Amino acid sequence: MARSQIFYFPIDTPIANDRVKLVPFDIDLHGAAFIAQSVTHPELYANMSIVPFTTVAELKSALNKPDTILSFSNPASHIFAIIDKTRDRSPEDPDGELAGMVSYISTVPPFLSSEIGAIVVLPEYQRSHVTSNAVGLLLQYGFAPADEGGLGLVRMQWYCSAANAASVKVAERMGFQKVGLIPYHMKFPLGKKYGKLGNDRPLPPGSHPNDLWRDSLFYSMSWDVWEDEARDKVEKAMGR
């Protein structure tokens, strides 16, 4: 049996609408399909701190490591499998096909905040309803009051590489507000080897020649922005 995840907040899954379903990512159930559809596409990880996974064993090792941002034992994170319900049933889910993964990360209970990140939408499901609905479901669930079954968050955030135009477009389509640019926000050790995209700036002293650094754009959404405008934007984006 796959190792279960822990999270600061109770999560009642599945989180779903008529097009997409989010369930806890289960390596034994979802791992093989995820690797099969991503192993020949290292570009999926070009803007992320994690390196491309080539086997289920590598994926399992990474998610079971302690004290990493996507560790199953990290209570600040929760990884979901994205199920595309517009497809036929599959070995991974009776309601559809595995379309990728998405996570709550960097969750801070005292501040009632979390981040949507570690998004990998598999190639076959890109440029479709999948990304907007997966992100939208996490926003809706995150901002829903706790007494109505949600997390009752006050703020959600989004970081993306300044070079990742697709992620920028998603953030702005979903109503996140740009706070600013963070230079040298993230190091990609030996990033050139793994096909990472850097910031095209000089390497800091002491860097390996194959290291890369990422500049990040920081986006935020507070509860009032959600109530006043972003909720409607999200609903429209999810329905298109």
mmCIF file of C-alpha atoms in Angstrom:
data_model
loop_
_atom_site.group_PDB
_atom_site.id
_atom_site.type_symbol
_atom_site.label_atom_id
_atom_site.label_comp_id
_atom_site.label_asym_id
_atom_site.label_seq_id
_atom_site.Cartn_x
_atom_site.Cartn_y
_atom_site.Cartn_z
ATOM 1 C CA MET A 1 0.000 0.000 0.000
ATOM 2 C CA ALA A 2 1.266 3.483 -0.835
ATOM 3 C CA ARG A 3 2.338 5.762 1.943
ATOM 4 C CA SER A 4 -0.413 8.155 2.994
ATOM 5 C CA GLN A 5 0.070 11.906 3.074
ATOM 6 C CA ILE A 6 -0.229 14.145 6.089
ATOM 7 C CA PHE A 7 -1.443 17.737 5.903
ATOM 8 C CA TYR A 8 -2.051 20.536 8.366
ATOM 9 C CA PHE A 9 -5.740 20.672 7.426
ATOM 10 C CA PRO A 10 -8.247 17.864 6.989
ATOM 11 C CA ILE A 11 -9.052 17.370 3.313
ATOM 12 C CA ASP A 12 -12.270 15.730 2.190
ATOM 13 C CA THR A 13 -11.594 14.169 -1.206
ATOM 14 C CA PRO A 14 -12.421 13.886 -3.978
ATOM 15 C CA ILE A 15 -12.527 17.580 -4.825
ATOM 16 C CA ALA A 16 -14.417 17.548 -8.089
ATOM 17 C CA ASN A 17 -16.763 19.065 -10.614
ATOM 18 C CA ASP A 18 -18.219 17.526 -13.766
ATOM 19 C CA ARG A 19 -14.934 17.818 -15.710
ATOM 20 C CA VAL A 20 -12.035 17.244 -13.298
ATOM 21 C CA LYS A 21 -11.508 15.322 -10.077
ATOM 22 C CA LEU A 22 -8.648 15.743 -7.580
ATOM 23 C CA VAL A 23 -7.696 12.811 -5.360
ATOM 24 C CA PRO A 24 -4.627 12.202 -3.180
ATOM 25 C CA PHE A 25 -1.709 11.161 -5.371
ATOM 26 C CA ASP A 26 -1.066 7.455 -4.806
ATOM 27 C CA ILE A 27 2.257 6.264 -6.193
ATOM 28 C CA ASP A 28 1.110 2.654 -6.472
ATOM 29 C CA LEU A 29 -2.064 3.643 -8.313
ATOM 30 C CA HIS A 30 -0.975 6.669 -10.340
ATOM 31 C CA GLY A 31 2.810 6.373 -10.566
ATOM 32 C CA ALA A 32 3.160 4.083 -13.588
ATOM 33 C CA ALA A 33 0.777 6.100 -15.769
ATOM 34 C CA PHE A 34 2.402 9.350 -14.691
ATOM 35 C CA ILE A 35 5.889 8.123 -15.603
ATOM 36 C CA ALA A 36 4.741 6.542 -18.868
ATOM 37 C CA GLN A 37 3.317 9.858 -20.076
ATOM 38 C CA SER A 38 6.060 12.142 -18.754
ATOM 39 C CA VAL A 39 9.339 10.244 -19.111
ATOM 40 C CA THR A 40 9.907 11.452 -22.688
ATOM 41 C CA HIS A 41 8.973 15.032 -21.808
ATOM 42 C CA PRO A 42 11.661 16.449 -19.483
ATOM 43 C CA GLU A 43 10.501 19.922 -20.529
ATOM 44 C CA LEU A 44 7.604 19.459 -18.093
ATOM 45 C CA TYR A 45 10.132 20.150 -15.328
ATOM 46 C CA ALA A 46 12.099 22.940 -17.038
ATOM 47 C CA ASN A 47 10.895 25.609 -14.612
ATOM 48 C CA MET A 48 10.669 23.471 -11.467
ATOM 49 C CA SER A 49 13.195 22.698 -8.751
ATOM 50 C CA ILE A 50 12.624 18.948 -9.029
ATOM 51 C CA VAL A 51 14.487 16.963 -11.673
ATOM 52 C CA PRO A 52 12.644 14.834 -14.248
ATOM 53 C CA PHE A 53 11.543 11.443 -12.972
ATOM 54 C CA THR A 54 12.436 8.526 -15.225
ATOM 55 C CA THR A 55 11.083 5.600 -13.176
ATOM 56 C CA VAL A 56 8.362 4.950 -10.630
ATOM 57 C CA ALA A 57 11.111 4.106 -8.141
ATOM 58 C CA GLU A 58 12.623 7.590 -8.559
ATOM 59 C CA LEU A 59 9.208 9.177 -8.092
ATOM 60 C CA LYS A 60 8.526 7.105 -4.991
ATOM 61 C CA SER A 61 11.932 7.918 -3.524
ATOM 62 C CA ALA A 62 11.432 11.649 -4.089
ATOM 63 C CA LEU A 63 7.966 11.760 -2.541
ATOM 64 C CA ASN A 64 8.982 9.634 0.431
ATOM 65 C CA LYS A 65 12.073 11.690 1.289
ATOM 66 C CA PRO A 66 11.704 13.657 4.516
ATOM 67 C CA ASP A 67 11.764 17.434 4.632
ATOM 68 C CA THR A 68 11.312 18.214 0.949
ATOM 69 C CA ILE A 69 8.615 20.478 -0.426
ATOM 70 C CA LEU A 70 6.697 17.560 -1.967
ATOM 71 C CA SER A 71 7.392 14.949 0.681
ATOM 72 C CA PHE A 72 4.390 12.931 1.801
ATOM 73 C CA SER A 73 5.648 13.589 5.341
ATOM 74 C CA ASN A 74 5.688 17.373 4.878
ATOM 75 C CA PRO A 75 2.470 18.660 6.480
ATOM 76 C CA ALA A 76 2.699 21.934 4.539
ATOM 77 C CA SER A 77 2.074 20.100 1.255
ATOM 78 C CA HIS A 78 -0.573 17.845 -0.233
ATOM 79 C CA ILE A 79 -0.214 16.327 -3.702
ATOM 80 C CA PHE A 80 -3.265 15.563 -5.809
ATOM 81 C CA ALA A 81 -3.669 13.416 -8.889
ATOM 82 C CA ILE A 82 -5.662 15.226 -11.573
ATOM 83 C CA ILE A 83 -8.335 13.047 -13.166
ATOM 84 C CA ASP A 84 -9.887 14.194 -16.443
ATOM 85 C CA LYS A 85 -13.515 13.137 -16.116
ATOM 86 C CA THR A 86 -14.271 13.892 -19.771
ATOM 87 C CA ARG A 87 -12.255 10.783 -20.708
ATOM 88 C CA ASP A 88 -13.246 7.141 -20.359
ATOM 89 C CA ARG A 89 -12.525 5.125 -17.237
ATOM 90 C CA SER A 90 -8.932 3.977 -16.859
ATOM 91 C CA PRO A 91 -6.896 1.628 -14.669
ATOM 92 C CA GLU A 92 -6.064 4.662 -12.520
ATOM 93 C CA ASP A 93 -9.634 5.854 -11.914
ATOM 94 C CA PRO A 94 -13.171 4.729 -12.756
ATOM 95 C CA ASP A 95 -14.186 8.311 -13.544
ATOM 96 C CA GLY A 96 -11.542 9.133 -16.147
ATOM 97 C CA GLU A 97 -7.847 9.324 -17.001
ATOM 98 C CA LEU A 98 -4.830 10.574 -15.074
ATOM 99 C CA ALA A 99 -3.980 14.024 -16.463
ATOM 100 C CA GLY A 100 -1.201 15.121 -14.100
ATOM 101 C CA MET A 101 -0.572 16.363 -10.587
ATOM 102 C CA VAL A 102 -1.102 19.576 -8.628
ATOM 103 C CA SER A 103 -0.394 20.484 -5.014
ATOM 104 C CA TYR A 104 -1.016 22.700 -2.088
ATOM 105 C CA ILE A 105 2.469 23.690 -0.890
ATOM 106 C CA SER A 106 4.031 26.088 1.640
ATOM 107 C CA THR A 107 0.891 26.005 3.780
ATOM 108 C CA VAL A 108 1.018 28.115 6.967
ATOM 109 C CA PRO A 109 -1.911 27.400 9.325
ATOM 110 C CA PRO A 110 -1.409 30.419 11.656
ATOM 111 C CA PHE A 111 -1.617 32.734 8.637
ATOM 112 C CA LEU A 112 -4.381 30.719 6.916
ATOM 113 C CA SER A 113 -2.364 30.727 3.705
ATOM 114 C CA SER A 114 -1.227 28.233 1.110
ATOM 115 C CA GLU A 115 0.264 28.086 -2.368
ATOM 116 C CA ILE A 116 -0.794 26.246 -5.497
ATOM 117 C CA GLY A 117 2.281 24.738 -7.084
ATOM 118 C CA ALA A 118 4.166 21.709 -8.382
ATOM 119 C CA ILE A 119 1.778 21.575 -11.327
ATOM 120 C CA VAL A 120 2.531 18.961 -13.977
ATOM 121 C CA VAL A 121 -0.177 18.612 -16.615
ATOM 122 C CA LEU A 122 0.699 15.739 -18.923
ATOM 123 C CA PRO A 123 1.148 16.641 -22.611
ATOM 124 C CA GLU A 124 -2.057 15.036 -23.892
ATOM 125 C CA TYR A 125 -4.142 17.168 -21.518
ATOM 126 C CA GLN A 126 -2.493 20.540 -22.009
ATOM 127 C CA ARG A 127 -4.308 23.430 -23.702
ATOM 128 C CA SER A 128 -7.619 22.042 -22.512
ATOM 129 C CA HIS A 129 -9.993 22.480 -19.589
ATOM 130 C CA VAL A 130 -7.713 20.504 -17.255
ATOM 131 C CA THR A 131 -5.370 23.183 -15.880
ATOM 132 C CA SER A 132 -8.052 25.815 -15.260
ATOM 133 C CA ASN A 133 -10.324 23.315 -13.542
ATOM 134 C CA ALA A 134 -7.590 21.774 -11.391
ATOM 135 C CA VAL A 135 -6.361 25.180 -10.210
ATOM 136 C CA GLY A 136 -9.908 26.477 -9.872
ATOM 137 C CA LEU A 137 -10.962 23.554 -7.696
ATOM 138 C CA LEU A 138 -8.050 24.191 -5.315
ATOM 139 C CA LEU A 139 -8.950 27.885 -5.128
ATOM 140 C CA GLN A 140 -12.617 27.153 -4.485
ATOM 141 C CA TYR A 141 -11.819 24.529 -1.860
ATOM 142 C CA GLY A 142 -9.124 26.672 -0.255
ATOM 143 C CA PHE A 143 -11.291 29.769 0.165
ATOM 144 C CA ALA A 144 -14.470 27.904 1.144
ATOM 145 C CA PRO A 145 -15.213 28.384 4.877
ATOM 146 C CA ALA A 146 -14.151 25.546 7.142
ATOM 147 C CA ASP A 147 -17.703 25.121 8.412
ATOM 148 C CA GLU A 148 -18.768 24.516 4.805
ATOM 149 C CA GLY A 149 -16.137 21.836 4.244
ATOM 150 C CA GLY A 150 -13.320 23.998 2.856
ATOM 151 C CA LEU A 151 -9.973 25.083 4.265
ATOM 152 C CA GLY A 152 -11.086 28.583 5.254
ATOM 153 C CA LEU A 153 -7.933 30.222 3.910
ATOM 154 C CA VAL A 154 -7.399 33.981 3.886
ATOM 155 C CA ARG A 155 -4.730 34.091 1.178
ATOM 156 C CA MET A 156 -3.429 31.924 -1.659
ATOM 157 C CA GLN A 157 -0.188 32.515 -3.537
ATOM 158 C CA TRP A 158 1.469 31.493 -6.792
ATOM 159 C CA TYR A 159 5.131 31.563 -7.777
ATOM 160 C CA CYS A 160 6.284 30.920 -11.315
ATOM 161 C CA SER A 161 9.423 31.345 -13.345
ATOM 162 C CA ALA A 162 9.610 34.691 -15.094
ATOM 163 C CA ALA A 163 10.429 32.628 -18.198
ATOM 164 C CA ASN A 164 7.269 30.515 -17.919
ATOM 165 C CA ALA A 165 4.737 32.404 -20.013
ATOM 166 C CA ALA A 166 2.133 29.644 -19.709
ATOM 167 C CA SER A 167 2.172 29.745 -15.907
ATOM 168 C CA VAL A 168 1.979 33.544 -15.925
ATOM 169 C CA LYS A 169 -1.074 33.319 -18.172
ATOM 170 C CA VAL A 170 -2.801 30.839 -15.855
ATOM 171 C CA ALA A 171 -2.146 32.948 -12.757
ATOM 172 C CA GLU A 172 -3.556 36.079 -14.341
ATOM 173 C CA ARG A 173 -6.513 34.272 -15.936
ATOM 174 C CA MET A 174 -7.477 32.923 -12.516
ATOM 175 C CA GLY A 175 -7.383 36.352 -10.879
ATOM 176 C CA PHE A 176 -4.072 36.311 -9.009
ATOM 177 C CA GLN A 177 -2.515 39.751 -8.580
ATOM 178 C CA LYS A 178 1.163 40.255 -9.409
ATOM 179 C CA VAL A 179 3.212 41.398 -6.430
ATOM 180 C CA GLY A 180 6.608 41.573 -8.096
ATOM 181 C CA LEU A 181 9.742 39.910 -9.434
ATOM 182 C CA ILE A 182 12.178 38.029 -7.179
ATOM 183 C CA PRO A 183 15.642 37.796 -8.781
ATOM 184 C CA TYR A 184 17.683 34.653 -8.096
ATOM 185 C CA HIS A 185 14.730 33.134 -6.264
ATOM 186 C CA MET A 186 15.509 29.487 -6.938
ATOM 187 C CA LYS A 187 18.690 27.530 -7.628
ATOM 188 C CA PHE A 188 18.734 24.654 -10.115
ATOM 189 C CA PRO A 189 21.873 22.672 -9.205
ATOM 190 C CA LEU A 190 23.396 21.339 -12.441
ATOM 191 C CA GLY A 191 20.322 22.735 -14.147
ATOM 192 C CA LYS A 192 21.871 22.714 -17.620
ATOM 193 C CA LYS A 193 22.224 18.938 -17.333
ATOM 194 C CA TYR A 194 18.520 18.560 -16.590
ATOM 195 C CA GLY A 195 17.196 20.942 -19.221
ATOM 196 C CA LYS A 196 16.205 23.704 -16.820
ATOM 197 C CA LEU A 197 15.499 27.265 -17.929
ATOM 198 C CA GLY A 198 17.581 29.884 -16.140
ATOM 199 C CA ASN A 199 17.392 33.639 -15.756
ATOM 200 C CA ASP A 200 20.227 34.462 -18.183
ATOM 201 C CA ARG A 201 22.019 36.382 -15.435
ATOM 202 C CA PRO A 202 25.610 35.899 -14.244
ATOM 203 C CA LEU A 203 26.119 32.955 -11.914
ATOM 204 C CA PRO A 204 26.800 33.880 -8.271
ATOM 205 C CA PRO A 205 30.303 33.242 -6.899
ATOM 206 C CA GLY A 206 30.945 29.613 -6.058
ATOM 207 C CA SER A 207 28.472 28.255 -8.597
ATOM 208 C CA HIS A 208 29.117 25.172 -10.696
ATOM 209 C CA PRO A 209 29.279 26.071 -14.416
ATOM 210 C CA ASN A 210 26.199 23.916 -15.029
ATOM 211 C CA ASP A 211 24.113 25.555 -12.314
ATOM 212 C CA LEU A 212 21.185 27.768 -13.235
ATOM 213 C CA TRP A 213 19.094 30.227 -11.259
ATOM 214 C CA ARG A 214 15.447 31.144 -11.678
ATOM 215 C CA ASP A 215 13.852 34.559 -11.337
ATOM 216 C CA SER A 216 10.310 34.180 -10.049
ATOM 217 C CA LEU A 217 7.158 36.218 -10.381
ATOM 218 C CA PHE A 218 5.146 36.314 -7.176
ATOM 219 C CA TYR A 219 1.359 36.423 -7.341
ATOM 220 C CA SER A 220 -1.108 36.613 -4.467
ATOM 221 C CA MET A 221 -4.859 36.413 -3.933
ATOM 222 C CA SER A 222 -6.506 37.471 -0.670
ATOM 223 C CA TRP A 223 -9.970 36.519 0.516
ATOM 224 C CA ASP A 224 -11.463 39.900 -0.377
ATOM 225 C CA VAL A 225 -10.114 39.777 -3.933
ATOM 226 C CA TRP A 226 -11.566 36.282 -4.177
ATOM 227 C CA GLU A 227 -14.969 37.457 -3.003
ATOM 228 C CA ASP A 228 -15.027 40.670 -5.048
ATOM 229 C CA GLU A 229 -13.740 39.499 -8.420
ATOM 230 C CA ALA A 230 -11.564 36.399 -8.624
ATOM 231 C CA ARG A 231 -14.315 33.893 -7.843
ATOM 232 C CA ASP A 232 -16.213 34.971 -10.963
ATOM 233 C CA LYS A 233 -13.044 34.887 -13.086
ATOM 234 C CA VAL A 234 -12.325 31.369 -11.902
ATOM 235 C CA GLU A 235 -15.832 30.145 -12.652
ATOM 236 C CA LYS A 236 -15.647 31.589 -16.168
ATOM 237 C CA ALA A 237 -12.199 30.081 -16.765
ATOM 238 C CA MET A 238 -13.364 26.677 -15.555
ATOM 239 C CA GLY A 239 -16.370 26.742 -17.850
ATOM 240 C CA ARG A 240 -14.687 27.775 -21.071
#
